[in-house]
Every structure is written in C-alpha cells, then in structure tokens.
C-alpha positions as a LaTeX table, in Angstrom:
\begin{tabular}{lrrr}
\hline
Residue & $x$ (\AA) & $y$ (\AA) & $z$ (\AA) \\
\hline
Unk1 & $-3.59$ & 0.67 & 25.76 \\
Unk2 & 0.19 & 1.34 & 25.15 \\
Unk3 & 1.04 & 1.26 & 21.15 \\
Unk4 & 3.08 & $-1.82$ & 21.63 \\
Unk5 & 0.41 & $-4.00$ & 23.07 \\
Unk6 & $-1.68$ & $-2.61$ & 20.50 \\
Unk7 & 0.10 & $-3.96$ & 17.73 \\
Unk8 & 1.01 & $-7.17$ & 19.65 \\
Unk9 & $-2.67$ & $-8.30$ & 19.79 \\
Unk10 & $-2.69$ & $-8.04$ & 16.06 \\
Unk11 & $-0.01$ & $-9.43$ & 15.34 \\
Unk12 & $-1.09$ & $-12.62$ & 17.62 \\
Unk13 & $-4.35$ & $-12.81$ & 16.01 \\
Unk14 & $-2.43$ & $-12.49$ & 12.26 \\
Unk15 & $-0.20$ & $-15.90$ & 13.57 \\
Unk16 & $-3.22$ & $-17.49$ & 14.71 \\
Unk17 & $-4.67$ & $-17.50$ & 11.30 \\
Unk18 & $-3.55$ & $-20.52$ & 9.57 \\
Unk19 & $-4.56$ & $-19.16$ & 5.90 \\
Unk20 & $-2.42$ & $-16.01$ & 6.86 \\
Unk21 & 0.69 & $-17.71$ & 7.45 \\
Unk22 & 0.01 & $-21.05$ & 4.74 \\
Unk23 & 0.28 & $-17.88$ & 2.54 \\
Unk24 & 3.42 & $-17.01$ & 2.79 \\
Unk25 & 2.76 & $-13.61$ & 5.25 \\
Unk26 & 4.44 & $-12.93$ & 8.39 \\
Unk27 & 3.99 & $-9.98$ & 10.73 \\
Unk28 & 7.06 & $-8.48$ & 12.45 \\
Unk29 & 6.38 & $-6.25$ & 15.37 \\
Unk30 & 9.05 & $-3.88$ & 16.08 \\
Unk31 & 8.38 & $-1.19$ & 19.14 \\
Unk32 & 6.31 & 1.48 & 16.63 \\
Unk33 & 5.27 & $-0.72$ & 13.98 \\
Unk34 & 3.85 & $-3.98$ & 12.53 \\
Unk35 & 5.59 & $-5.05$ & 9.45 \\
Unk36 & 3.17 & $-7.09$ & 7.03 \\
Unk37 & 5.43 & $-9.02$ & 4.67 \\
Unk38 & 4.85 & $-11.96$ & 1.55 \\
Unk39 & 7.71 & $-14.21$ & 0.68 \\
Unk40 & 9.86 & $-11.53$ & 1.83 \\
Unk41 & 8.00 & $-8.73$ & $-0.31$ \\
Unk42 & 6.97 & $-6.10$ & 2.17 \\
Unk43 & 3.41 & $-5.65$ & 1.73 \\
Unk44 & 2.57 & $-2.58$ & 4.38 \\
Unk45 & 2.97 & $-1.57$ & 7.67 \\
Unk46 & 0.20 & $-1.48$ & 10.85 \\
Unk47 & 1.15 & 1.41 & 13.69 \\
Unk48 & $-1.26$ & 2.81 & 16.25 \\
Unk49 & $-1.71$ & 6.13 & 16.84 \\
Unk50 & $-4.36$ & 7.61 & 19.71 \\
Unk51 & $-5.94$ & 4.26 & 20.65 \\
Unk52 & $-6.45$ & 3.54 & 16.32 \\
Unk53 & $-5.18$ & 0.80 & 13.91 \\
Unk54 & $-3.49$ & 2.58 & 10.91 \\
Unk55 & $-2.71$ & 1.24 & 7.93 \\
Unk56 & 0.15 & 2.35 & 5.42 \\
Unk57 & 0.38 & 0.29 & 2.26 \\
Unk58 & 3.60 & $-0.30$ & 0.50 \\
Unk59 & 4.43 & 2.45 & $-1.66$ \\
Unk60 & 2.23 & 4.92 & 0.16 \\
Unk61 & 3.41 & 7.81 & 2.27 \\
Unk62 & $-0.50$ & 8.32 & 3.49 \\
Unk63 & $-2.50$ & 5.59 & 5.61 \\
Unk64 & $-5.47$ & 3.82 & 4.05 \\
Unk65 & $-7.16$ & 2.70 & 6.86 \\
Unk66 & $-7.81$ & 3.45 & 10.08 \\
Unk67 & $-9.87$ & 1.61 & 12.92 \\
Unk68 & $-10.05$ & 1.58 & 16.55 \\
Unk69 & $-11.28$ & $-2.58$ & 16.45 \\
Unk70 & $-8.84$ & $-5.17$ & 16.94 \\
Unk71 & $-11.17$ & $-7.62$ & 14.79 \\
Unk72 & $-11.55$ & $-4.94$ & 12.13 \\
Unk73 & $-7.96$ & $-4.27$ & 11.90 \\
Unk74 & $-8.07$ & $-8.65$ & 11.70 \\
Unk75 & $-10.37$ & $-8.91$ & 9.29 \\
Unk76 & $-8.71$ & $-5.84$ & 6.93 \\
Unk77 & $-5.30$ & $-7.32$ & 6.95 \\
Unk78 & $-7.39$ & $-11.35$ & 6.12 \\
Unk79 & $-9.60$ & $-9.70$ & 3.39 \\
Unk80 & $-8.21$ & $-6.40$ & 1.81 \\
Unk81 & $-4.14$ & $-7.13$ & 2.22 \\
Unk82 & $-3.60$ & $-10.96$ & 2.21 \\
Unk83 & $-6.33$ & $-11.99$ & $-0.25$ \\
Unk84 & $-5.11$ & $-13.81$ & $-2.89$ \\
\hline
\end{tabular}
C-alpha cells in the first residue's frame, strides 16, 4: 500500500473518534506525513516507511514507535499520544 493511503486510513480512523477530536486534536495529512496537533500545539508526526506506522514525537529527531497495524497505530495515537 502506497505511503499516502497509508496515512489516510489513519488519519480517517483518528476523525472517526469522537474523544479524539472533542479533545481538541486534529490530524493533517500532507503527501509524506500525518501531522498530530492539540489546540494548535503540534504534538508529533505519523509517516510510513516499508509498509510500517512510525511515530516521531515532538521534540524528537528518532521515532518511538513503529507498527505495521492500522488498529495499533489507532489505538497508540487514542492511548499513548491523546490521553489526557
């Protein structure tokens, strides 16, 4: 699957959960990347790289996770970047 369709099923999934965007997040998809955002505070970014899910968190030149699953790469951004 191409990179961009990649990133556009998670970025549907992340605008299909209503705690996600009642929050205050929004995901922008550009052509490489998937920008995860609060109130305008950039949180980190998703890319995919060889058919994987990569996380970079703001502030970070290294990614901090890395999955192949569309519903892990879901349930990541829901638990681990948007909790709170």
């Amino acid at each position: 699957m191409m990179k961009t369709a990649r990133l556009g099923l998670l970025a549907e999934a992340l605008h299909a959960e209503e705690g996600f965007v009642h929050r205050g997040f929004t995901a922008e998809q550009s052509f490489e990347s998937l920008l995860v955002e609060r109130d305008g505070h950039f949180r980190g970014i998703w890319t995919a790289d060889k058919g994987r899910y990569v996380w970079t968190a703001a502030g970070y030149s290294q990614p901090s996770f890395s999955t192949a699953s569309l519903p892990d790469a879901l349930k990541y951004t829901l638990t681990e970047i948007s909790r709170g």
